[in-house]
Amino acid sequence: MLRFQQKYHAKFLKAWPYYITILILLVVFAIYSYSIFTEKLYLGSFVDKGARFLIAMQYAQEPSKALELSSWVAIWPPVPFIIQSFILRLVLFQGVSDISLGIKAIEFTSVTFVLLGLFFISRSVALQTNDSTGVVAFLMCLCTPLLLDLAHTPMSEVYSFFFVSIAIYSVFNYLKSNNKISYVIAIFCFVLAYFCRTESLLFSLIAGVFFDCT
C-alpha cells in the first residue's frame, strides 16, 4: 500500500505541469462563462450572431437539412452550423424563440472551443519540449488577444482553430510515438477544419507535405 502511494505521488509530481494547465484552463473557463451569462463580455455584433443563430436554430429544428448538399452550399462552410445546431438541440427545447438564450449558447461554445484549442496548442509545445514549457506556452496564449479575437466571430474561425489545433497536436504525437491513430485523427481534423473555414485548406496542404517528408 505504501509503495503504491509513493508511486502515485511520484507520478503526480512528475506530471504537475499538466495538472496546473488543467487548473488554469478551468479557472479561465469559469471567468469567461460568468462574464457571458451576466452579459459583461462583448463578443461581436448582435446582428451577426443573431443571423447565425437563426440558421443554426433552423438546422436544430429540421435535422434533415444538415444532410442536404444544397443546404451545405447555401450556408458554406457547413460544419459550424451543424455543430451549433447540435449544441442548440442540447440546450434549447423545440420551438424556443428566445434569441438571447441562443446567442449566449453560441458565445459559450465559442469560448469553450477556443480554450480547448489553446490547450491542445500548449500540449503540442509540451510534446516537443517538456510539460513545464507547455504551461508557459498556455499562459502566453492567454496573454495575447487571440482568445477574444477568435471568439469575436463565434462560428467558422473558432471551429477551424479548434480542429487545426487538435490536428497539430496529433501530428506531433504521431512523430513522437508513431501512433497510426494520431495520423488518422490529424487528417480527419484537417478535413473538418477545411469544412469550417475554406482557407484552412492551406493547413491541410502543409500537413500533407509535412507527412510526405517524414
Short mmCIF file of C-alpha atoms in Angstrom, two decimals:
data_model
loop_
_atom_site.label_atom_id
_atom_site.label_comp_id
_atom_site.label_asym_id
_atom_site.label_seq_id
_atom_site.Cartn_x
_atom_site.Cartn_y
_atom_site.Cartn_z
CA MET A 1 0.00 0.00 0.00
CA LEU A 2 2.81 2.37 0.93
CA ARG A 3 4.67 1.52 -2.25
CA PHE A 4 1.53 2.23 -4.29
CA GLN A 5 1.11 5.62 -2.61
CA GLN A 6 4.74 6.52 -3.22
CA LYS A 7 4.43 5.51 -6.86
CA TYR A 8 1.22 7.55 -7.22
CA HIS A 9 2.77 10.61 -5.58
CA ALA A 10 5.87 10.34 -7.76
CA LYS A 11 3.70 10.11 -10.87
CA PHE A 12 1.64 13.11 -9.75
CA LEU A 13 4.71 15.23 -9.02
CA LYS A 14 6.18 14.35 -12.40
CA ALA A 15 3.00 15.43 -14.21
CA TRP A 16 2.25 18.52 -12.10
CA PRO A 17 2.63 20.98 -15.03
CA TYR A 18 -0.14 19.13 -16.87
CA TYR A 19 -2.49 19.43 -13.88
CA ILE A 20 -1.57 23.09 -13.44
CA THR A 21 -2.53 23.70 -17.06
CA ILE A 22 -5.89 22.00 -16.49
CA LEU A 23 -6.47 24.09 -13.37
CA ILE A 24 -5.68 27.35 -15.19
CA LEU A 25 -7.96 26.29 -18.03
CA LEU A 26 -10.86 25.66 -15.66
CA VAL A 27 -10.36 29.00 -13.87
CA VAL A 28 -10.30 30.97 -17.13
CA PHE A 29 -13.28 28.98 -18.38
CA ALA A 30 -15.24 29.83 -15.23
CA ILE A 31 -14.41 33.54 -15.56
CA TYR A 32 -15.50 33.72 -19.18
CA SER A 33 -18.62 31.65 -18.53
CA TYR A 34 -19.66 34.03 -15.76
CA SER A 35 -18.93 37.02 -17.99
CA ILE A 36 -21.07 35.60 -20.80
CA PHE A 37 -24.11 34.72 -18.73
CA THR A 38 -24.00 38.03 -16.84
CA GLU A 39 -23.64 39.87 -20.17
CA LYS A 40 -20.38 41.52 -19.12
CA LEU A 41 -18.42 40.27 -22.13
CA TYR A 42 -18.76 41.68 -25.63
CA LEU A 43 -18.23 39.09 -28.35
CA GLY A 44 -19.18 40.78 -31.57
CA SER A 45 -22.22 42.23 -33.28
CA PHE A 46 -25.65 41.17 -32.07
CA VAL A 47 -26.92 41.30 -35.67
CA ASP A 48 -24.23 38.93 -36.96
CA LYS A 49 -24.70 36.45 -34.13
CA GLY A 50 -28.47 36.71 -34.43
CA ALA A 51 -28.34 35.76 -38.10
CA ARG A 52 -26.02 32.85 -37.37
CA PHE A 53 -28.25 31.72 -34.52
CA LEU A 54 -31.34 31.69 -36.74
CA ILE A 55 -29.61 29.46 -39.30
CA ALA A 56 -28.35 27.09 -36.59
CA MET A 57 -31.79 27.08 -34.98
CA GLN A 58 -33.34 26.11 -38.31
CA TYR A 59 -30.91 23.19 -38.50
CA ALA A 60 -31.77 22.23 -34.92
CA GLN A 61 -35.49 22.18 -35.71
CA GLU A 62 -35.02 20.36 -39.04
CA PRO A 63 -32.03 17.99 -38.62
CA SER A 64 -32.57 16.51 -42.09
CA LYS A 65 -31.30 19.75 -43.64
CA ALA A 66 -27.86 19.04 -42.22
CA LEU A 67 -27.59 16.10 -44.64
CA GLU A 68 -28.70 18.00 -47.75
CA LEU A 69 -25.90 19.06 -50.10
CA SER A 70 -27.93 22.05 -51.27
CA SER A 71 -28.06 23.32 -47.69
CA TRP A 72 -24.29 22.95 -47.41
CA VAL A 73 -23.76 25.11 -50.48
CA ALA A 74 -26.26 27.73 -49.31
CA ILE A 75 -24.57 28.33 -45.94
CA TRP A 76 -20.98 27.35 -46.74
CA PRO A 77 -18.99 26.42 -44.69
CA PRO A 78 -21.47 23.86 -43.30
CA VAL A 79 -19.73 22.24 -40.29
CA PRO A 80 -20.03 25.23 -37.90
CA PHE A 81 -23.78 25.39 -38.38
CA ILE A 82 -24.14 21.63 -37.98
CA ILE A 83 -22.15 21.70 -34.72
CA GLN A 84 -24.04 24.72 -33.47
CA SER A 85 -27.40 23.17 -34.27
CA PHE A 86 -26.40 20.12 -32.23
CA ILE A 87 -25.46 22.38 -29.31
CA LEU A 88 -28.77 24.21 -29.59
CA ARG A 89 -30.66 20.93 -29.55
CA LEU A 90 -28.96 20.15 -26.25
CA VAL A 91 -29.62 23.50 -24.55
CA LEU A 92 -32.90 24.56 -26.13
CA PHE A 93 -36.15 22.70 -26.39
CA GLN A 94 -38.08 22.51 -29.66
CA GLY A 95 -39.84 25.71 -30.65
CA VAL A 96 -37.93 28.11 -28.40
CA SER A 97 -37.62 31.55 -30.00
CA ASP A 98 -35.61 33.34 -27.30
CA ILE A 99 -32.74 34.63 -29.41
CA SER A 100 -30.77 35.96 -26.43
CA LEU A 101 -30.56 32.48 -24.90
CA GLY A 102 -29.41 31.03 -28.19
CA ILE A 103 -26.76 33.71 -28.61
CA LYS A 104 -25.41 33.01 -25.12
CA ALA A 105 -25.14 29.35 -26.06
CA ILE A 106 -23.20 30.34 -29.19
CA GLU A 107 -20.86 32.57 -27.19
CA PHE A 108 -20.38 29.91 -24.53
CA THR A 109 -19.44 27.19 -27.02
CA SER A 110 -17.26 29.70 -28.87
CA VAL A 111 -15.11 30.45 -25.82
CA THR A 112 -15.04 26.75 -24.89
CA PHE A 113 -13.66 25.73 -28.29
CA VAL A 114 -11.04 28.49 -28.24
CA LEU A 115 -9.81 27.49 -24.78
CA LEU A 116 -9.64 23.83 -25.78
CA GLY A 117 -7.75 24.83 -28.92
CA LEU A 118 -5.22 26.77 -26.85
CA PHE A 119 -4.88 23.75 -24.56
CA PHE A 120 -4.01 21.47 -27.48
CA ILE A 121 -1.51 24.04 -28.77
CA SER A 122 0.19 24.07 -25.36
CA ARG A 123 0.25 20.27 -25.31
CA SER A 124 1.87 20.32 -28.76
CA VAL A 125 4.62 22.51 -27.31
CA ALA A 126 4.93 20.13 -24.35
CA LEU A 127 5.38 17.16 -26.70
CA GLN A 128 8.29 18.90 -28.41
CA THR A 129 9.90 20.19 -25.22
CA ASN A 130 8.53 19.34 -21.77
CA ASP A 131 5.40 19.83 -19.67
CA SER A 132 6.75 22.92 -17.92
CA THR A 133 7.27 24.67 -21.25
CA GLY A 134 3.74 23.63 -22.17
CA VAL A 135 2.40 25.55 -19.16
CA VAL A 136 4.39 28.63 -20.20
CA ALA A 137 3.03 28.31 -23.74
CA PHE A 138 -0.53 28.13 -22.44
CA LEU A 139 -0.02 31.23 -20.27
CA MET A 140 1.47 33.09 -23.23
CA CYS A 141 -1.58 32.18 -25.33
CA LEU A 142 -3.85 33.59 -22.63
CA CYS A 143 -1.79 36.81 -22.52
CA THR A 144 -2.49 37.52 -26.20
CA PRO A 145 -5.75 38.91 -27.64
CA LEU A 146 -6.16 35.66 -29.60
CA LEU A 147 -8.91 34.37 -27.33
CA LEU A 148 -11.24 37.31 -27.82
CA ASP A 149 -10.25 37.80 -31.46
CA LEU A 150 -11.35 34.25 -32.27
CA ALA A 151 -14.38 34.25 -30.02
CA HIS A 152 -15.40 37.57 -31.55
CA THR A 153 -16.55 35.66 -34.65
CA PRO A 154 -18.19 32.69 -32.96
CA MET A 155 -18.65 30.26 -35.81
CA SER A 156 -16.23 29.41 -38.64
CA GLU A 157 -12.96 30.74 -37.24
CA VAL A 158 -13.44 29.21 -33.81
CA TYR A 159 -14.21 25.70 -35.01
CA SER A 160 -11.47 25.82 -37.64
CA PHE A 161 -8.93 26.86 -35.00
CA PHE A 162 -10.15 24.07 -32.69
CA PHE A 163 -9.79 21.32 -35.30
CA VAL A 164 -6.44 22.65 -36.57
CA SER A 165 -5.07 22.69 -33.00
CA ILE A 166 -6.10 19.05 -32.49
CA ALA A 167 -4.56 18.17 -35.86
CA ILE A 168 -1.27 19.86 -34.94
CA TYR A 169 -1.18 18.01 -31.62
CA SER A 170 -1.93 14.72 -33.41
CA VAL A 171 0.88 15.37 -35.92
CA PHE A 172 3.45 15.87 -33.15
CA ASN A 173 2.09 12.87 -31.26
CA TYR A 174 2.43 10.75 -34.41
CA LEU A 175 6.01 11.90 -34.97
CA LYS A 176 6.91 11.11 -31.38
CA SER A 177 5.14 7.78 -30.90
CA ASN A 178 4.47 6.66 -34.49
CA ASN A 179 0.86 6.06 -33.47
CA LYS A 180 -1.20 5.43 -36.61
CA ILE A 181 -4.39 6.54 -34.86
CA SER A 182 -2.88 10.00 -34.37
CA TYR A 183 -2.13 10.09 -38.11
CA VAL A 184 -5.77 9.35 -38.94
CA ILE A 185 -7.05 11.88 -36.38
CA ALA A 186 -4.78 14.58 -37.82
CA ILE A 187 -6.06 14.05 -41.36
CA PHE A 188 -9.68 13.91 -40.19
CA CYS A 189 -9.31 17.15 -38.19
CA PHE A 190 -7.66 18.98 -41.10
CA VAL A 191 -10.59 17.96 -43.30
CA LEU A 192 -13.08 19.21 -40.69
CA ALA A 193 -11.11 22.46 -40.40
CA TYR A 194 -11.46 22.89 -44.17
CA PHE A 195 -15.23 22.46 -43.92
CA CYS A 196 -15.26 25.04 -41.12
CA ARG A 197 -13.23 27.62 -42.99
CA THR A 198 -12.14 27.11 -46.59
CA GLU A 199 -8.86 28.95 -46.04
CA SER A 200 -7.88 26.14 -43.68
CA LEU A 201 -7.10 24.10 -46.80
CA LEU A 202 -3.68 25.76 -46.55
CA PHE A 203 -3.09 23.94 -43.26
CA SER A 204 -4.19 20.69 -44.88
CA LEU A 205 -1.71 21.13 -47.74
CA ILE A 206 1.10 21.96 -45.31
CA ALA A 207 0.24 18.88 -43.26
CA GLY A 208 0.23 16.70 -46.37
CA VAL A 209 3.67 17.91 -47.46
CA PHE A 210 4.95 17.50 -43.90
CA PHE A 211 3.69 13.92 -43.68
CA ASP A 212 5.20 13.05 -47.07
CA CYS A 213 8.58 14.40 -45.99
CA THR A 214 8.51 12.29 -42.84
#
